[in-house]
XYZ file of C-alpha atoms in Angstrom:
395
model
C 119.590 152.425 203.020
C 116.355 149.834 203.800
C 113.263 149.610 202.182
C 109.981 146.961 203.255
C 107.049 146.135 202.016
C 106.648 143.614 204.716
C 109.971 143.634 206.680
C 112.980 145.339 205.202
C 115.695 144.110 202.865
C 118.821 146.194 201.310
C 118.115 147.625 197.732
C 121.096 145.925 196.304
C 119.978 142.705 197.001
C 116.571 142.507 195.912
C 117.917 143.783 192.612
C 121.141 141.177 192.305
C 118.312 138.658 193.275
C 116.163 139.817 190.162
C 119.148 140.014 187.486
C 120.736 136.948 188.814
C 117.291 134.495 189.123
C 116.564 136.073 185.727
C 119.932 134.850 184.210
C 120.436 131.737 185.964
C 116.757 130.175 184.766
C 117.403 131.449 180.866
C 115.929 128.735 178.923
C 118.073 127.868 175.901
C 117.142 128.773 172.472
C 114.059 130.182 171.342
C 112.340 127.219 169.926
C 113.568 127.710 166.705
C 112.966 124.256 164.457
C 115.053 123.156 162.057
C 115.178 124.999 158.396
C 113.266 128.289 160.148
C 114.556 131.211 158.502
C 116.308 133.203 161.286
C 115.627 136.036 162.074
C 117.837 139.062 163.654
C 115.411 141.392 164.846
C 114.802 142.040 168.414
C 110.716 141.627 168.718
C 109.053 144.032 171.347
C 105.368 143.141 172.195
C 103.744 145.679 173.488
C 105.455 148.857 172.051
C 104.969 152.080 172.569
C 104.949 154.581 169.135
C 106.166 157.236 171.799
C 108.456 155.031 173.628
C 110.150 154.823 169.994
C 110.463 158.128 169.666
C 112.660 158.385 172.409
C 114.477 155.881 170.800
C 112.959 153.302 172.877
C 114.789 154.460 176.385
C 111.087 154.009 178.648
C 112.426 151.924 181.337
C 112.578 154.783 183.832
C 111.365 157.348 181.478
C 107.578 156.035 181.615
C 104.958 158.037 182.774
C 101.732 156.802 181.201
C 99.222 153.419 180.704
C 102.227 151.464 178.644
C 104.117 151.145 181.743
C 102.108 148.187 182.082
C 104.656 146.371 179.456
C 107.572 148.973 179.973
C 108.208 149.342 183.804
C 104.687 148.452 185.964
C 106.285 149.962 188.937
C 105.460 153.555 187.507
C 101.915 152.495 188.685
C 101.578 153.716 192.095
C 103.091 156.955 190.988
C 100.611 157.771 188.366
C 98.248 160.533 189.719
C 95.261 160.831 187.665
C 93.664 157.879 185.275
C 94.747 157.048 181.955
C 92.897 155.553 179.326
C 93.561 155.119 175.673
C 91.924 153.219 172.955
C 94.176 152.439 169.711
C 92.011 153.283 166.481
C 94.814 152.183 164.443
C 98.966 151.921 164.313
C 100.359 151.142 161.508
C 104.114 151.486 160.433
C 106.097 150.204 157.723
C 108.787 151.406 156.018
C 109.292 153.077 152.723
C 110.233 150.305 150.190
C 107.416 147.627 151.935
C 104.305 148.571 149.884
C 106.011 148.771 146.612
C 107.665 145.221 147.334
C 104.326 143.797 148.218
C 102.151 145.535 144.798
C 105.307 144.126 142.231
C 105.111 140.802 143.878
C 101.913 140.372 143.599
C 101.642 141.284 139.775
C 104.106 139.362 139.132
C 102.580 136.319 140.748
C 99.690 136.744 138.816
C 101.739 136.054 135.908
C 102.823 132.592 136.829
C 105.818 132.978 134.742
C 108.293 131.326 137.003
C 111.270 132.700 135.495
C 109.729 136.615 135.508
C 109.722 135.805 139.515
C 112.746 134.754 139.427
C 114.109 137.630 137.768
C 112.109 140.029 140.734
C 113.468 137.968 143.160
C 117.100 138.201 142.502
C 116.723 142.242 141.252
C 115.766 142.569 145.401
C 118.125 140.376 146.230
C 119.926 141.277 150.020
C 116.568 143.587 150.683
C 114.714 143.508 153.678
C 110.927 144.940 154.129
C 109.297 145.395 157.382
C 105.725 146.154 158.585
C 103.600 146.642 162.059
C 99.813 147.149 162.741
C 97.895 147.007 165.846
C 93.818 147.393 165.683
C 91.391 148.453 168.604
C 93.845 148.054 171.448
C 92.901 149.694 174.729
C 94.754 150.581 177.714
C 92.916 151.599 181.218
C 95.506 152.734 183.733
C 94.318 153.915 187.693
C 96.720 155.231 190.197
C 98.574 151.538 191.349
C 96.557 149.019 188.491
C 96.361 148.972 184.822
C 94.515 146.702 182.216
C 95.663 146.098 178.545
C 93.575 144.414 176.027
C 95.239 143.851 172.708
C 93.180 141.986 170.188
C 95.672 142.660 167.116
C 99.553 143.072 167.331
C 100.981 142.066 163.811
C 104.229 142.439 162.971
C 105.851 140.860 159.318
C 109.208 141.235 158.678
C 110.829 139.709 154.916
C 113.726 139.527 153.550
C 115.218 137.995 149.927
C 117.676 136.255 149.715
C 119.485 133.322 147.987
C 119.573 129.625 149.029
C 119.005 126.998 146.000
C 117.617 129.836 144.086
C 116.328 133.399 144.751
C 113.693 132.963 147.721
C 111.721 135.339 150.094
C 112.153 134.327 153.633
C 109.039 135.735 155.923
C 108.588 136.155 159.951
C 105.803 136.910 161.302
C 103.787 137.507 164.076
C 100.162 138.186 165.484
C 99.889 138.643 169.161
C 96.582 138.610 171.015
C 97.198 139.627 174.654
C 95.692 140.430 178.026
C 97.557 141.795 180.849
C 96.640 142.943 184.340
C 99.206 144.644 186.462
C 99.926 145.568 189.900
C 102.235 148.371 191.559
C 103.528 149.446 195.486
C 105.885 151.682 197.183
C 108.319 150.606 199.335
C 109.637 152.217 202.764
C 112.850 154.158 201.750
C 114.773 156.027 204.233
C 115.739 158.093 201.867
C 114.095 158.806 198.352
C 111.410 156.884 196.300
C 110.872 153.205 195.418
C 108.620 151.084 193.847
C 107.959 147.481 192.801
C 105.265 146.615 189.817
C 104.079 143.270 188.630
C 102.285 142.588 185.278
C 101.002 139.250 184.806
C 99.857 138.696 180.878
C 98.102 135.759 178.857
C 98.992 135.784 174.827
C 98.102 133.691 172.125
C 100.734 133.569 169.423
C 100.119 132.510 166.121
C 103.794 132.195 163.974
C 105.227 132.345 160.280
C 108.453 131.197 159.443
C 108.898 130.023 156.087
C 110.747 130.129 152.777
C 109.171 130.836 149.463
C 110.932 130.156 146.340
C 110.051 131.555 142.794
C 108.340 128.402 141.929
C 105.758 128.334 145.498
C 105.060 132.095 144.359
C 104.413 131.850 140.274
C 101.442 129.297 141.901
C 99.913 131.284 145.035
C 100.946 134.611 146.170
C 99.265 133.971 149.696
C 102.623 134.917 151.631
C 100.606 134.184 155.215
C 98.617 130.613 154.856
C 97.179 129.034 157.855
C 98.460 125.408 156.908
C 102.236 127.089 157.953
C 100.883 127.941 161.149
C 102.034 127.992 164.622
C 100.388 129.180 167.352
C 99.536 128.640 170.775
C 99.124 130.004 174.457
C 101.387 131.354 177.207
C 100.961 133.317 181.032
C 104.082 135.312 181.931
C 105.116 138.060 184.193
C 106.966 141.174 183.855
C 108.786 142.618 187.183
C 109.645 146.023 187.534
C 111.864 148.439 189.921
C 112.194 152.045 190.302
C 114.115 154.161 192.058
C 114.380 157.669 192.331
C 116.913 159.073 194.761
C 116.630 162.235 196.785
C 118.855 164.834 195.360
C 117.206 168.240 196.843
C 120.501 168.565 198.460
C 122.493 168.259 195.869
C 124.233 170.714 193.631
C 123.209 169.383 190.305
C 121.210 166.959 190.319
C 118.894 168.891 192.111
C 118.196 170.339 188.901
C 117.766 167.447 186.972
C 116.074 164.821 188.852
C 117.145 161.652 188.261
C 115.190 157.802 188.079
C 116.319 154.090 187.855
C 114.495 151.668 186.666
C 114.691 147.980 185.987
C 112.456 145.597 184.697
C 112.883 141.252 183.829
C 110.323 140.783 180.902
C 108.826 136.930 180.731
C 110.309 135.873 183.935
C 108.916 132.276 183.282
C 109.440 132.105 179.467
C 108.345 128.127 179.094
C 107.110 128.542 175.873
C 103.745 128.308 174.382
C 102.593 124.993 175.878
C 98.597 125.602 175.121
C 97.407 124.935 171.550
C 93.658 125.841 170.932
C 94.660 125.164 166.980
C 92.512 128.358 166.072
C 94.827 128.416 162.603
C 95.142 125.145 161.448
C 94.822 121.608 163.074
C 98.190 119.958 162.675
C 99.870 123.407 163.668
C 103.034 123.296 166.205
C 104.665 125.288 168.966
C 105.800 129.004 167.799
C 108.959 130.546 169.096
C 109.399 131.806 172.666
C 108.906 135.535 174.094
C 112.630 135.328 175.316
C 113.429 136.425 179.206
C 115.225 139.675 179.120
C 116.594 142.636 181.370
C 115.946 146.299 180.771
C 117.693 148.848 183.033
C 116.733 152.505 182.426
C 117.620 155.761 183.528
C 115.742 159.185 183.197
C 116.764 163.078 183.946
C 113.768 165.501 184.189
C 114.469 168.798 183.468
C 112.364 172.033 186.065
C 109.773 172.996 183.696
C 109.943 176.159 181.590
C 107.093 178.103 180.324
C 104.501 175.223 178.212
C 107.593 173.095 178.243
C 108.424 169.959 180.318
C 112.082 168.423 179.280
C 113.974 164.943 179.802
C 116.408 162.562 179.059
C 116.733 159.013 179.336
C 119.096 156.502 178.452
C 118.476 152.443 178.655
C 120.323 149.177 177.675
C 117.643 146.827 176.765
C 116.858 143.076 176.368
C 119.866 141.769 177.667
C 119.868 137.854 177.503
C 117.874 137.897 174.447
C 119.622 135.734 171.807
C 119.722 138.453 169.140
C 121.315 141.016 171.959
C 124.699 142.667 171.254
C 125.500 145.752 172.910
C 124.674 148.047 169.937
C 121.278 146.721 169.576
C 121.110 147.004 173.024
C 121.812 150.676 173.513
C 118.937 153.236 173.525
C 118.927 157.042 174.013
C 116.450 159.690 174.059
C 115.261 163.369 174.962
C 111.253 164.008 174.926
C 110.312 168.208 175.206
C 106.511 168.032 176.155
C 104.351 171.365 175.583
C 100.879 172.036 177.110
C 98.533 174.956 176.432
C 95.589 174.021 177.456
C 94.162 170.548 179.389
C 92.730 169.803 175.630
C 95.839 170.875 173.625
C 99.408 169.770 174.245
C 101.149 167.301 172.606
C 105.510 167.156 172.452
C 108.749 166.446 170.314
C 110.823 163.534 170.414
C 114.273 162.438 169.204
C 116.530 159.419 169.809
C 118.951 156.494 169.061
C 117.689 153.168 168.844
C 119.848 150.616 168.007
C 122.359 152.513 167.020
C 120.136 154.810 164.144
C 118.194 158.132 164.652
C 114.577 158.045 165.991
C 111.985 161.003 165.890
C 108.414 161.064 167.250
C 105.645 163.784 167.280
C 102.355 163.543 169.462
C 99.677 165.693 169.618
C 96.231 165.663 171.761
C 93.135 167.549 170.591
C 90.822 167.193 173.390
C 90.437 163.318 173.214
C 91.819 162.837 169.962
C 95.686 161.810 169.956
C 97.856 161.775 166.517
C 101.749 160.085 167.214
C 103.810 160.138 164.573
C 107.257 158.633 164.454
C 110.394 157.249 162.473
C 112.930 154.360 164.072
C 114.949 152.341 162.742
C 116.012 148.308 163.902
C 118.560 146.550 163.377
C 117.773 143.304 160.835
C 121.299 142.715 159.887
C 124.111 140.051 161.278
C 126.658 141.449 163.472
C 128.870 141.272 160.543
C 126.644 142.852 157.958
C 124.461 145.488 159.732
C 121.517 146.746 157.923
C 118.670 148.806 159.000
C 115.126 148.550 157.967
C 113.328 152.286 158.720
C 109.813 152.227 159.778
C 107.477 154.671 159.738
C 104.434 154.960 162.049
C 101.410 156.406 162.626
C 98.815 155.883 165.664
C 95.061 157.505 166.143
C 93.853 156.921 169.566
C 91.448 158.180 172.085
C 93.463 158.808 175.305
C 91.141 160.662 177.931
């Protein structure tokens, strides 16, 4: 079995070349400096609030604009435009704005030992939160555009080190990305390659703050911690789907392969326009990783389109085990009319339940959904549930 885009090389090679180059060039580390809080979580710029529902399994399973950050090789196989402008996402999950009110009013007090005794009543608690603002997506049949002014994502834990302390990570993401998709010549079935090329500007929080910092400002986020600066990456992506119109089963449930290497170059955020603060340093990398995907799409019924995916995600990432790596999913899309459809969602992400809702009212799109990630050790596993909503206009 050949393909070409210019010539014609075996399948399997092209893809050992991708998994192997992306291994063999893994920078080590993430630039972590010393006495950063560490943090477990897997970040994913770029999500997708219906990817999650699925429990995150998009690698093969995307059919929409985010494959420009999920697989841009879906590209060439999109058949009608696709554009969508983010109002508002926000998720966070259920203990996070109670946290945030009590710490405040105790602050206020400047009684160190009343903080103290907050602290240590939430000790081993973690608290996460996400918002994105005014991001827009344009996809065409083979291109795509992103633009995403605000990606914000705060995660906090407390926890015990001297004394009680609450140990915060976050980040704001400002990206633009611009990608690119073909087919291939296949003897037999249907490939394509995608390319996403992407410019971010990072700025980074990793600090401690004990109960004496907070009795005398509350300000959890302060410029003077700051770092921040600028990096161009790529994203590669595969699929693959097979012809099985012979075949006695999967015939009926059509299958696709995907893979995609996320921040092949991964050098780090060399560029420093110091937009934060002056004296601010280098924030931690976007981490190289592998995603390989599969997806089973069901013949449609009725208003109802059906499938299944299943993906193991950002391998080489240094937070990666194979439980945080697993993700599983089954989407059951319904249309009525052009201006009202919408679908149901349920997965496993990380090894906990997922469920997502979507629905479209002519150009106005609601998603809805509930994940949960993995901020725990490998020894201690804990989940931190979010819960997220997204208003967009997708037309």
């Amino acid at each position: 079995m050949k393909f070409s885009i210019r010539g014609s090389l075996p399948v399997v090679r092209v893809l050992a070349c991708l998994i192997a180059g992306a291994i063999l060039t893994t920078p080590n580390g993430s630039h972590a400096q010393v006495g950063d809080v560490k943090d477990f979580t897997i970040h994913q710029p770029g999500m997708s609030v219906r990817a999650m529902g699925m429990g995150g399994a998009f690698t093969a399973a995307v059919d929409d604009y985010s494959a420009i950050f999920y697989n841009p090789a879906f590209l060439v196989r999109l058949e009608e435009g696709n554009t969508n402008l983010s109002l508002l996402h926000v998720g966070i999950d259920e203990k996070f704005p109670k946290f945030f009110g009590d710490i405040g009013d105790v602050s206020s007090s400047n009684d160190v030992s009343r903080i103290t005794s907050f602290l240590e009543s939430n000790y081993g608690n973690h608290y996460s939160a996400r918002m994105g603002f005014l991001n827009a997506y344009m996809a065409r049949p083979g291109w795509a555009v992103a633009v995403i002014p605000v990606d914000l994502s705060l995660e906090m834990r407390v926890a015990q080190s001297v004394g009680p302390e609450v140990q915060v990570v976050a980040r704001q993401d400002t990206t633009i990305a611009y990608a690119r998709a073909w087919n291939g010549k296949l003897e037999s079935g249907k490939l394509s390659f995608g390319v996403t090329g992407k410019a971010i500007y990072r700025g980074y929080f990793n600090r401690s703050i004990n109960a004496v910092e907070l009795a005398f400002d509350d300000n959890i986020l302060r410029p003077q911690d700051a770092r921040e600066g600028m990096t161009f990456d790529a994203d590669l992506g595969v699929l693959y789907s097979p012809d099985v119109s012979s075949h006695p089963v999967f015939s009926k449930a059509a299958p696709t392969f995907g893979l995609t290497v996320r921040n092949v170059l991964d050098y780090g955020f060399k560029t420093n326009l110091h937009l934060l603060d002056p004296n601010s340093g280098e924030p931690d990398r976007l981490q190289r990783r592998i995603d390989v995907g599969s997806a089973f799409e069901l013949p449609d019924w009725w208003i109802w389109r059906s499938r299944f995916a299943f993906d193991v995600r950002d391998i080489l990432h240094e937070n990666w085990t194979f439980s945080k790596g697993v993700h599983m999913g089954a989407e059951f899309l319904w249309k009525v009319k052009s201006w009202f459809q919408g679908g149901w969602r349920f997965g496993i992400n990380q090894g906990y339940f997922t469920a997502g809702f979507s629905g479209d009212f002519a150009v106005f799109r609601l998603d809805l959904v509930t994940y949960a990630q993995e901020v725990g050790t490998s020894d201690s596993p804990k989940a931190s549930r979010i819960y997220m909503t997204k208003m967009s206009m997708d037309f």
